[in-house]
PDB file of C-alpha atoms in Angstrom:
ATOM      1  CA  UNK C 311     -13.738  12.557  -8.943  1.00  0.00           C
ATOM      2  CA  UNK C 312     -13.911   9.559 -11.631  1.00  0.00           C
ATOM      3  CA  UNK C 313     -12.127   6.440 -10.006  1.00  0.00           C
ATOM      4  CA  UNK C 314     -11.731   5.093 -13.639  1.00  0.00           C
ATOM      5  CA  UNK C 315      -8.866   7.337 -13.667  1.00  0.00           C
ATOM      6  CA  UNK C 316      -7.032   5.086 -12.002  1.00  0.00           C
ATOM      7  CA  UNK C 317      -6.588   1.597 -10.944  1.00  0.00           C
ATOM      8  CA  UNK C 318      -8.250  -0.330  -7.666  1.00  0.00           C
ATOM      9  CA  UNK C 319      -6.023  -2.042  -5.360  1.00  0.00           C
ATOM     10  CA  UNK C 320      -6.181  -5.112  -3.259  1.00  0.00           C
ATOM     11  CA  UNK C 321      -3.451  -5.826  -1.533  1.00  0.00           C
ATOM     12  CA  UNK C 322      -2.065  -8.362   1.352  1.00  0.00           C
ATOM     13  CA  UNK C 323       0.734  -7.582   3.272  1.00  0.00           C
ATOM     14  CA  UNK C 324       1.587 -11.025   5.201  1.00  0.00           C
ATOM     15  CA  UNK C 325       4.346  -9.866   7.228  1.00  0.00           C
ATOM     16  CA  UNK C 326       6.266 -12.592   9.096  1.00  0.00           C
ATOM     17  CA  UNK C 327       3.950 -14.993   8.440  1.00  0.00           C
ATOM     18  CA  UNK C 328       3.364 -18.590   6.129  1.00  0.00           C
ATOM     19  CA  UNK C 329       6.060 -20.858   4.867  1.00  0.00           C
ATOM     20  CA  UNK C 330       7.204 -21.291   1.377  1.00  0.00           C
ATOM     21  CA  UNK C 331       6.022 -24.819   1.108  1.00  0.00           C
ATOM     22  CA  UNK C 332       2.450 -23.755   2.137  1.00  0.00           C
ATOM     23  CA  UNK C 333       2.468 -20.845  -1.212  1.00  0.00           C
ATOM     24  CA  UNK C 334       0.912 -23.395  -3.541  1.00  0.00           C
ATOM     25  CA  UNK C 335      -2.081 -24.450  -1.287  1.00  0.00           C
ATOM     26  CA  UNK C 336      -3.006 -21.025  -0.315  1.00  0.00           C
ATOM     27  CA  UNK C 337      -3.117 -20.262  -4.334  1.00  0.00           C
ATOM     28  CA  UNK C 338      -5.165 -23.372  -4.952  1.00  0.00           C
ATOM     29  CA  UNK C 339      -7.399 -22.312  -2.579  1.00  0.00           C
ATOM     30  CA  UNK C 340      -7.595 -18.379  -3.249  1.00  0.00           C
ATOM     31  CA  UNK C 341      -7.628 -18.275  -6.651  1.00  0.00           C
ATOM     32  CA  UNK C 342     -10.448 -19.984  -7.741  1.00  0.00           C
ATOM     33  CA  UNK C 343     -12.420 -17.723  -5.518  1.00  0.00           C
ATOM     34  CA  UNK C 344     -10.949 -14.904  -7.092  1.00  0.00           C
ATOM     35  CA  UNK C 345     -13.312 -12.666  -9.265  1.00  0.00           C
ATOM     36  CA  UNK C 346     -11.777  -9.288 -10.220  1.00  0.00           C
ATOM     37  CA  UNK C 347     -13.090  -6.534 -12.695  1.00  0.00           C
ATOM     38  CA  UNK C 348     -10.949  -4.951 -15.381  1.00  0.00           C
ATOM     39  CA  UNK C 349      -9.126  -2.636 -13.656  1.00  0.00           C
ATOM     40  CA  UNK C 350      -8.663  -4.261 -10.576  1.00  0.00           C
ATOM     41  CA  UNK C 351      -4.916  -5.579  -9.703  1.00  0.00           C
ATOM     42  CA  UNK C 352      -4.554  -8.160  -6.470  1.00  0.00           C
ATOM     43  CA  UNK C 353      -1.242  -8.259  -5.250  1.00  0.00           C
ATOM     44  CA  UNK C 354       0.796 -10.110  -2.222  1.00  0.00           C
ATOM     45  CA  UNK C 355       3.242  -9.294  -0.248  1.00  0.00           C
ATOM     46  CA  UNK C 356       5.132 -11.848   1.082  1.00  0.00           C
ATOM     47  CA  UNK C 357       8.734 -12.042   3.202  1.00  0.00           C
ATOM     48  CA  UNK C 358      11.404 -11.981   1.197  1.00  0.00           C
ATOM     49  CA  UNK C 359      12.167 -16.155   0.901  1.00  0.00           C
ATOM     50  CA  UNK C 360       8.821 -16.414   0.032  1.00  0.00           C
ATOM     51  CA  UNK C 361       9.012 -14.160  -3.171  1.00  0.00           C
ATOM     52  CA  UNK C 362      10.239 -16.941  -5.839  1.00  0.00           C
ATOM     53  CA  UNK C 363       7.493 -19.469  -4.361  1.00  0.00           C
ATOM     54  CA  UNK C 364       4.966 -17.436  -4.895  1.00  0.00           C
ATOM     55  CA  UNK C 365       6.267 -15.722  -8.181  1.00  0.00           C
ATOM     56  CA  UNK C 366       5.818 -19.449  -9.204  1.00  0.00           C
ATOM     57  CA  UNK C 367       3.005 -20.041  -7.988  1.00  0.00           C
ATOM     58  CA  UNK C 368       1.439 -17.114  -9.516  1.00  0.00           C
ATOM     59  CA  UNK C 369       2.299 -17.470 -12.712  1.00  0.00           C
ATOM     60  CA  UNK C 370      -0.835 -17.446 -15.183  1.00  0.00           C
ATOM     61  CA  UNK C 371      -2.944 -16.240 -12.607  1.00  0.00           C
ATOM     62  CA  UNK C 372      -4.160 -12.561 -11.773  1.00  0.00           C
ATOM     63  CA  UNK C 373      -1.982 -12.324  -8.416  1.00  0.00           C
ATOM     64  CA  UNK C 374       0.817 -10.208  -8.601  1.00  0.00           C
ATOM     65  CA  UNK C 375       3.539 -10.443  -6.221  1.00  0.00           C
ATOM     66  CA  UNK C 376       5.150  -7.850  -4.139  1.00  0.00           C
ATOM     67  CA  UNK C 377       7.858  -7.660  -1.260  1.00  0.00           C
ATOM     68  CA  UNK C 378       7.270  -5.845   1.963  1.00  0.00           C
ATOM     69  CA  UNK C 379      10.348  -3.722   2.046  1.00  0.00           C
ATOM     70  CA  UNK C 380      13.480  -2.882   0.181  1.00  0.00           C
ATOM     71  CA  UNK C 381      17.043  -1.122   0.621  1.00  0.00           C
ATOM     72  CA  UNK C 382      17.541   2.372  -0.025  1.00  0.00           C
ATOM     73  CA  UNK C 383      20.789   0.972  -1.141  1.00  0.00           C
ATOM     74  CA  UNK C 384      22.125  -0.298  -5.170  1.00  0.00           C
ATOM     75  CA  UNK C 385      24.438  -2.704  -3.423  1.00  0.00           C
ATOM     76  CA  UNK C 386      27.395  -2.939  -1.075  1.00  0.00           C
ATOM     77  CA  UNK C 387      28.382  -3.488   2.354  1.00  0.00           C
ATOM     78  CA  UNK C 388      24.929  -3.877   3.984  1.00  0.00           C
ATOM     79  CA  UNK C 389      24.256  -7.088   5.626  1.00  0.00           C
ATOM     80  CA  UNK C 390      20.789  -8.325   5.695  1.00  0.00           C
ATOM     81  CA  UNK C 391      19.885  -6.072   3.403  1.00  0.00           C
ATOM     82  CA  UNK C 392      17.954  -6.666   0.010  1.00  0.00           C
ATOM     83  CA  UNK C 393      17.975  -3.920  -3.145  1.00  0.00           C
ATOM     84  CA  UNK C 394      15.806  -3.102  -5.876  1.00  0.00           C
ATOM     85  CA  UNK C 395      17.624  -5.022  -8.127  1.00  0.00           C
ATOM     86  CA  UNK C 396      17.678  -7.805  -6.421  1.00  0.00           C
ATOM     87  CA  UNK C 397      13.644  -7.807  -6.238  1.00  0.00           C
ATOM     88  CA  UNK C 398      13.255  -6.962  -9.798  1.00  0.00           C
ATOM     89  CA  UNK C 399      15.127  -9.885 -10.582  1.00  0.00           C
ATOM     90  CA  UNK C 400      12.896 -12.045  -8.832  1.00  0.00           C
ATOM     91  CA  UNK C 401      10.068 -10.594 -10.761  1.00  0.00           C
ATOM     92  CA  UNK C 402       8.994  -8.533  -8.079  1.00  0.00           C
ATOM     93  CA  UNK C 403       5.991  -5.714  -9.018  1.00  0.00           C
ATOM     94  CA  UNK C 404       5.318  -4.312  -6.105  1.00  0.00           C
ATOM     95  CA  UNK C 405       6.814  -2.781  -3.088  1.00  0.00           C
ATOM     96  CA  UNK C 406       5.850  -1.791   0.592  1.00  0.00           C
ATOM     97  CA  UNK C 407       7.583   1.241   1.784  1.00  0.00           C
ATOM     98  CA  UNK C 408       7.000   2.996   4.905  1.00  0.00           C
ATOM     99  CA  UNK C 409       5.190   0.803   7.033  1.00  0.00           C
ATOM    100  CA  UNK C 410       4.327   2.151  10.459  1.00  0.00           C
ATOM    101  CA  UNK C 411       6.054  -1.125  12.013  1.00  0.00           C
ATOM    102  CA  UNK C 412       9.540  -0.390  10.270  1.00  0.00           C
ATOM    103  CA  UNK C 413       9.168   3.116  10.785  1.00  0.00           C
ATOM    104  CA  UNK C 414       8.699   1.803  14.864  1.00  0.00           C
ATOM    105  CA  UNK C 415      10.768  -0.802  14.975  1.00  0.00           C
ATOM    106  CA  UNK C 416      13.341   0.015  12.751  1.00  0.00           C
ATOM    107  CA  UNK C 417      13.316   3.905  13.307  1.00  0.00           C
ATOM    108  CA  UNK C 418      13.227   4.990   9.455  1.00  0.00           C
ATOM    109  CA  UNK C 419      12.866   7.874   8.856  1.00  0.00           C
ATOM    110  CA  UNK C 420      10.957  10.226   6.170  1.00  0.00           C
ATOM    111  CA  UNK C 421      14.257  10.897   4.723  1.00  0.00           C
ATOM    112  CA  UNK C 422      15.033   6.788   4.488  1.00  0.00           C
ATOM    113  CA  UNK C 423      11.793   6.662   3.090  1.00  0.00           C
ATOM    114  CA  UNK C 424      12.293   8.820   0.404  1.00  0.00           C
ATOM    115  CA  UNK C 425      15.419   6.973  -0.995  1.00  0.00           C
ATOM    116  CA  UNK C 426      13.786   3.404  -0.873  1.00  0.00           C
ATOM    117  CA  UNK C 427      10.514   5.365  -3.065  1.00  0.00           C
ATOM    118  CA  UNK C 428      13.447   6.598  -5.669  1.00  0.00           C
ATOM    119  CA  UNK C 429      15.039   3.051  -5.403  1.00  0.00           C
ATOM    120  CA  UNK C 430      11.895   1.288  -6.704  1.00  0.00           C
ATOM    121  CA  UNK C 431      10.893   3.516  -9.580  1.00  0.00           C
ATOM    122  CA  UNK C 432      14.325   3.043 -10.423  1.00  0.00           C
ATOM    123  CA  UNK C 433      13.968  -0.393 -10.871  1.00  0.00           C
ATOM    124  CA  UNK C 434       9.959  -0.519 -12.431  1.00  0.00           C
ATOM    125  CA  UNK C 435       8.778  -1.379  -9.111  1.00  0.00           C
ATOM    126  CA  UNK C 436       5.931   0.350  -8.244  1.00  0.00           C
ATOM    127  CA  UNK C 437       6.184   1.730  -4.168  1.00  0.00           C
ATOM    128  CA  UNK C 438       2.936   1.408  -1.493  1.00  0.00           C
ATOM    129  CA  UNK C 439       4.165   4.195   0.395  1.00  0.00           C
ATOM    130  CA  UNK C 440       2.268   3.839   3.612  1.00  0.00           C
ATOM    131  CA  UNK C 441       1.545   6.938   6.016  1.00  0.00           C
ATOM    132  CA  UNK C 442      -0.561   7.368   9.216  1.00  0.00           C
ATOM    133  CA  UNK C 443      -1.097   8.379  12.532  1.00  0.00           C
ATOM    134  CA  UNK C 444      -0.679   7.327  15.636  1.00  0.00           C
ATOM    135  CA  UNK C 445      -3.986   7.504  18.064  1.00  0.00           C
ATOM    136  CA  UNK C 446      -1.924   9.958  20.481  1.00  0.00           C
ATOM    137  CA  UNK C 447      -1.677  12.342  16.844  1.00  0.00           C
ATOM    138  CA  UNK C 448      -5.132  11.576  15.891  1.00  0.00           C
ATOM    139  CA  UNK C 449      -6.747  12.748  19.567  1.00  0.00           C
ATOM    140  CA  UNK C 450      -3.984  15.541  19.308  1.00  0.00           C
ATOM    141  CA  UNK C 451      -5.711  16.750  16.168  1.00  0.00           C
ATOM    142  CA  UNK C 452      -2.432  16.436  14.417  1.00  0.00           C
ATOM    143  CA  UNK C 453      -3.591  13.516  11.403  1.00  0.00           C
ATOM    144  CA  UNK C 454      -3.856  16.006   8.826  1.00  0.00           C
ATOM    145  CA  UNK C 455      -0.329  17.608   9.731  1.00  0.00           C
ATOM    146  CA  UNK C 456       1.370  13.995   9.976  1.00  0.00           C
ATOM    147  CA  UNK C 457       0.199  12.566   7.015  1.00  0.00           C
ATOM    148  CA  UNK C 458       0.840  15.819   5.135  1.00  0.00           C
ATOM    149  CA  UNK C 459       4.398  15.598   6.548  1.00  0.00           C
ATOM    150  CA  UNK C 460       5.034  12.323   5.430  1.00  0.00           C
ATOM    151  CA  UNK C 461       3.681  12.802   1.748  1.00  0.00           C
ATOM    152  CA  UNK C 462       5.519  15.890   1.510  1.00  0.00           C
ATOM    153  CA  UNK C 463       9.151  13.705   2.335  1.00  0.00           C
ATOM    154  CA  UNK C 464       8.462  10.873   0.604  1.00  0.00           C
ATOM    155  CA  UNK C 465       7.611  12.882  -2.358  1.00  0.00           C
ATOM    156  CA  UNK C 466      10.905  15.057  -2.266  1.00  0.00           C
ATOM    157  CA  UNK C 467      12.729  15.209  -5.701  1.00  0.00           C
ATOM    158  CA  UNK C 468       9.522  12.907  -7.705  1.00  0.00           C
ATOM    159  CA  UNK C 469       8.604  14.313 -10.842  1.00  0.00           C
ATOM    160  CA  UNK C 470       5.117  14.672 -11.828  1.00  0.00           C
ATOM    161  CA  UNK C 471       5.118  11.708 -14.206  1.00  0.00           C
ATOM    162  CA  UNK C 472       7.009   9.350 -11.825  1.00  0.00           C
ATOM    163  CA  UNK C 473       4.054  10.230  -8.812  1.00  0.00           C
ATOM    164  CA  UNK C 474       1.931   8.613 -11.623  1.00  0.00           C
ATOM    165  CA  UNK C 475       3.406   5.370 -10.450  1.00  0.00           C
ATOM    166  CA  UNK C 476       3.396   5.655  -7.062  1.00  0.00           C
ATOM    167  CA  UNK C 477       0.539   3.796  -4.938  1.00  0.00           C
ATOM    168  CA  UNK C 478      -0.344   5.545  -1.177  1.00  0.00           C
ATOM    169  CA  UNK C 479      -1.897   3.642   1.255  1.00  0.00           C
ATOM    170  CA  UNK C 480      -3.283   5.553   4.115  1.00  0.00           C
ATOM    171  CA  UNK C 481      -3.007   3.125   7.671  1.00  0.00           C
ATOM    172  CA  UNK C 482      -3.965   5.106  10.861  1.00  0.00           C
ATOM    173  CA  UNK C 483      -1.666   3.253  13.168  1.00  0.00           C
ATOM    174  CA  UNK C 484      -4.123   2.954  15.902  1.00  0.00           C
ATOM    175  CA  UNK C 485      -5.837   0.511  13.576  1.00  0.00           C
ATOM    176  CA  UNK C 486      -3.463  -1.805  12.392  1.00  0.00           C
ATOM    177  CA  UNK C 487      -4.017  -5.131  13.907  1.00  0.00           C
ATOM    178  CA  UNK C 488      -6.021  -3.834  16.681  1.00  0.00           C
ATOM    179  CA  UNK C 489      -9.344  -4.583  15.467  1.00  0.00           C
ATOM    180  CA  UNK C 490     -10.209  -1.147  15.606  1.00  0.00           C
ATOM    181  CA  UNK C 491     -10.928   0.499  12.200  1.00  0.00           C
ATOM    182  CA  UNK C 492     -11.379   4.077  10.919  1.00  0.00           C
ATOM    183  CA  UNK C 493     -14.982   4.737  10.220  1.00  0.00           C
ATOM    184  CA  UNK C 494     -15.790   5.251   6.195  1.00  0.00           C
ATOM    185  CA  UNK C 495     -16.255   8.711   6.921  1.00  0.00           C
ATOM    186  CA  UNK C 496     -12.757   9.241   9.016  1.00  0.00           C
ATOM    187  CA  UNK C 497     -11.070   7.482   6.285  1.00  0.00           C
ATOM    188  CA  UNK C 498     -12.167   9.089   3.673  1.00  0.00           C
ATOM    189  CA  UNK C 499     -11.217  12.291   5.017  1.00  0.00           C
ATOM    190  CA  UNK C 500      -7.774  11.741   5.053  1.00  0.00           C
ATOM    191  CA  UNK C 501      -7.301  10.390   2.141  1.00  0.00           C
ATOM    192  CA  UNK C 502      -9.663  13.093   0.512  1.00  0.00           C
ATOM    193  CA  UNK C 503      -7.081  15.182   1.920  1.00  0.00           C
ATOM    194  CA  UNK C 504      -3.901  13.061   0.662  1.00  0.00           C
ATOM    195  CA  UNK C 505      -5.656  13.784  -2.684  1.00  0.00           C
ATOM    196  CA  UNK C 506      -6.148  17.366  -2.412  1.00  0.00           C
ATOM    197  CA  UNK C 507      -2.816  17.882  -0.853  1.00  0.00           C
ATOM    198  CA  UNK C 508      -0.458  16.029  -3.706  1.00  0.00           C
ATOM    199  CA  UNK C 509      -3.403  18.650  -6.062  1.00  0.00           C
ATOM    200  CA  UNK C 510      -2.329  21.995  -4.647  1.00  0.00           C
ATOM    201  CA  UNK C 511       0.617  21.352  -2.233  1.00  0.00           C
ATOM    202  CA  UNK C 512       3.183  19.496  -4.718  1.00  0.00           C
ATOM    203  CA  UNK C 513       1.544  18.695  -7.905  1.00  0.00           C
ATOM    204  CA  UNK C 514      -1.714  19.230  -9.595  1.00  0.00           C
ATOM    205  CA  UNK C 515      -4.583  17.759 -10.304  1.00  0.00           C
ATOM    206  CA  UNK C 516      -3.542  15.887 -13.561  1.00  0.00           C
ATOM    207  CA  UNK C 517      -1.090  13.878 -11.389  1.00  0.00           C
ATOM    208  CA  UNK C 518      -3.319  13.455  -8.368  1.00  0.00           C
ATOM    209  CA  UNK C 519      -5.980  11.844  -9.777  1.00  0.00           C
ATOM    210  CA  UNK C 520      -4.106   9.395 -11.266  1.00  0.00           C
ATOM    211  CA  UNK C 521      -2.396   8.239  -8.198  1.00  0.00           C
ATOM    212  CA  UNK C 522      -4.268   5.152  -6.413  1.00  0.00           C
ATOM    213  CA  UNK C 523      -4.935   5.944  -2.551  1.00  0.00           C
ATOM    214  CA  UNK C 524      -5.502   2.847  -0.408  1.00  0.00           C
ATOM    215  CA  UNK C 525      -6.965   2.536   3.072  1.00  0.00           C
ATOM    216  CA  UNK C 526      -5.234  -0.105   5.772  1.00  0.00           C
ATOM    217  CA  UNK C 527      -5.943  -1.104   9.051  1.00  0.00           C
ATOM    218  CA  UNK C 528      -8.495  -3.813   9.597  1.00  0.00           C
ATOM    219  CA  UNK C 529     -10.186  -3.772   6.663  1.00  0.00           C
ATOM    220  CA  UNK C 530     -11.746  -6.989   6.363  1.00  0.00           C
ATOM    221  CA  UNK C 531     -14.727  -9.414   4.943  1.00  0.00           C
ATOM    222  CA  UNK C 532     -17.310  -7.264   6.578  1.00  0.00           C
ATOM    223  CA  UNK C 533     -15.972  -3.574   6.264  1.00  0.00           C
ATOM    224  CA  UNK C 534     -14.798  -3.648   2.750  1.00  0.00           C
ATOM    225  CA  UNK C 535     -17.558  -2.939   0.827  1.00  0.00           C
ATOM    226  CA  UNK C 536     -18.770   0.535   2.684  1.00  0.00           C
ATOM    227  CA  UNK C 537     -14.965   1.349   2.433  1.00  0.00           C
ATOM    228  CA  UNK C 538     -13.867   1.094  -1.018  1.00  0.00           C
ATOM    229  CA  UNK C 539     -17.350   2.645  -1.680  1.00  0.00           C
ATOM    230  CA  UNK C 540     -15.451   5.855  -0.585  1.00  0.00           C
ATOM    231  CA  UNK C 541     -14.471   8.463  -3.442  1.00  0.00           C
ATOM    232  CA  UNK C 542     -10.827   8.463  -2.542  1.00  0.00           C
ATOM    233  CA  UNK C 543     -10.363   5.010  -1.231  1.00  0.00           C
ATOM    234  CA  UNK C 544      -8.876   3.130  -4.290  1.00  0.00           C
ATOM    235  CA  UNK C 545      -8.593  -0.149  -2.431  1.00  0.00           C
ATOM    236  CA  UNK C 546      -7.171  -1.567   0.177  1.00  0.00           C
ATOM    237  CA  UNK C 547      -3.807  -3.257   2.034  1.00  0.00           C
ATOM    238  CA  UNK C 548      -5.082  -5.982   3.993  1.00  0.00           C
ATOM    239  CA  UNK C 549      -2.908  -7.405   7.010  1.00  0.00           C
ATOM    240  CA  UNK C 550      -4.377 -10.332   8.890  1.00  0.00           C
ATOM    241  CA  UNK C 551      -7.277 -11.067   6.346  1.00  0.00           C
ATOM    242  CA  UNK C 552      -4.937 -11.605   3.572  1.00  0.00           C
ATOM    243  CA  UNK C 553      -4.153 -14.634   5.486  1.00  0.00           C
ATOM    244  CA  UNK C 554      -7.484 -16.145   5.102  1.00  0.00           C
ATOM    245  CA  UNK C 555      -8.190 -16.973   1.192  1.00  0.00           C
ATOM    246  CA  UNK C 556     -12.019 -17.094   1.510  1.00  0.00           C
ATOM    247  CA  UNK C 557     -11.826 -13.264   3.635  1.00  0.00           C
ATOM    248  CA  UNK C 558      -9.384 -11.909   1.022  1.00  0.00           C
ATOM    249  CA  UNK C 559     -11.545 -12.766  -1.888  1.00  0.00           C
ATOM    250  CA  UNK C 560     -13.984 -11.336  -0.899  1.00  0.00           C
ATOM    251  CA  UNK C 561     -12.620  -7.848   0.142  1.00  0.00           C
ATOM    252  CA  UNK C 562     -11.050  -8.577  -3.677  1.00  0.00           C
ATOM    253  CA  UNK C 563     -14.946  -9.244  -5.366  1.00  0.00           C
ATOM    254  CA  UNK C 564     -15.876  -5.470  -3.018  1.00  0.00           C
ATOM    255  CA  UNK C 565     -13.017  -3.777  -4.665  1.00  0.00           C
ATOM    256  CA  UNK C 566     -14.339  -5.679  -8.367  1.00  0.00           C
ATOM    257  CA  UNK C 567     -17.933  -4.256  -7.581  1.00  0.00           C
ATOM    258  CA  UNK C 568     -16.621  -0.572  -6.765  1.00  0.00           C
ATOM    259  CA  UNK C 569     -13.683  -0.717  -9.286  1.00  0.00           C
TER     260      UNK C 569
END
């Protein structure tokens, strides 16, 4: 299938990590490194306090900034908690949604999942729904029938043209920030699949080629290359190697070079 269908991907997800005073440095030093093909969009995203510093940072350059969760919620009575709106108002493009740590650590469920997606393209932002198994699933023989579950939720009530917008990024849990990583092979199976499936399961093929599938979990400097060279693997969210401006850009020139 034609990748210029739709757009590559790169994608840092810092979680708890960096300051907002250290934003400008870590642009100085990233984006002059930075060399990204037409259709190619690089994104971060950064902890919520750190979304105006780096909005401002980025400004005039080709980084676009993104938050790493958001409230299924307009507004209201919900301490701690931070909405669409809010996030839109800050300039924010992108979204993480679904991340196997808040779906641990916070016990979301597919349900919760599938009002933060609706919450976003509400609000123009556009959701990296993230799905994966764990490695008890995976040596179960269950990834196809996990992942399947979770785009099936997440997807509840989405029209056609609004799963246009929506950005999947596969992470096998077993390989997030374990140094482990799926082979190219392994990952593109799955998200051959995640293709196939939105095809024939809750859409077509119109609307499934034009959705961008991303693979995460320790992609880095080295591995990038042979995995965005994958037919379904659109690019990439990058944990602990988005830290590292000279690693990121070039997982960023791989994506340019497959893009």
């Amino acid at each position: 299938m034609d990748k210029k269908h739709r757009k590559t991907i790169i994608a840092g997800n810092w979680k708890m990590n960096q300051l907002a005073s250290g934003v400008p440095a870590f642009l100085d030093e990233l984006v002059p490194a930075l060399r990204c093909g037409a259709g190619e969009e690089v994104v971060l995203c950064v902890p919520f306090p750190l979304i105006p510093a780096m909005k401002a940072a980025a400004g005039g350059t080709v980084v676009r900034v993104g938050a790493q969760d958001v409230s299924a919620h307009d507004k209201g009575a919900y301490t701690g908690e931070v909405s669409a709106a809010m996030l839109q108002d800050l300039g924010t493009e992108y979204c993480i949604i679904g991340h196997s740590e808040r779906r641990a650590y916070h016990a979301e469920s597919d349900e919760l999942v599938n009002a933060k997606l609706k919450a976003l393209l509400g609000a123009g932002i556009t959701p990296i729904l993230c799905v994966g198994e764990s490695l008890e699933q995976r040596d179960a023989g269950e990834t196809l029938h996990v992942v399947s579950s979770q785009v099936k939720a997440a997807f509840e009530g989405i029209r056609p043209e609004q799963a246009k917008a929506v950005v999947i990024a596969y992470e096998p849990i077993w390989a997030i920030g374990t140094g482990r990583t799926a082979t190219a092979e392994q990952a593109q199976e799955v998200c051959g699949f995640i293709r196939e499936y939105l095809a024939e399961k809750i859409y077509d093929w119109e609307t499934s080629k034009a959705v961008s599938i991303l693979y995460g979990g320790s992609m880095n400097a080295k591995n990038a290359a042979e995995l965005l060279g994958q037919l379904d693997i659109d690019g990439g969210l990058i944990g602990g190697a988005s830290l590292k401006p000279a690693d990121f850009a070039v997982i960023v020139k791989a994506g340019n070079e497959d893009a």
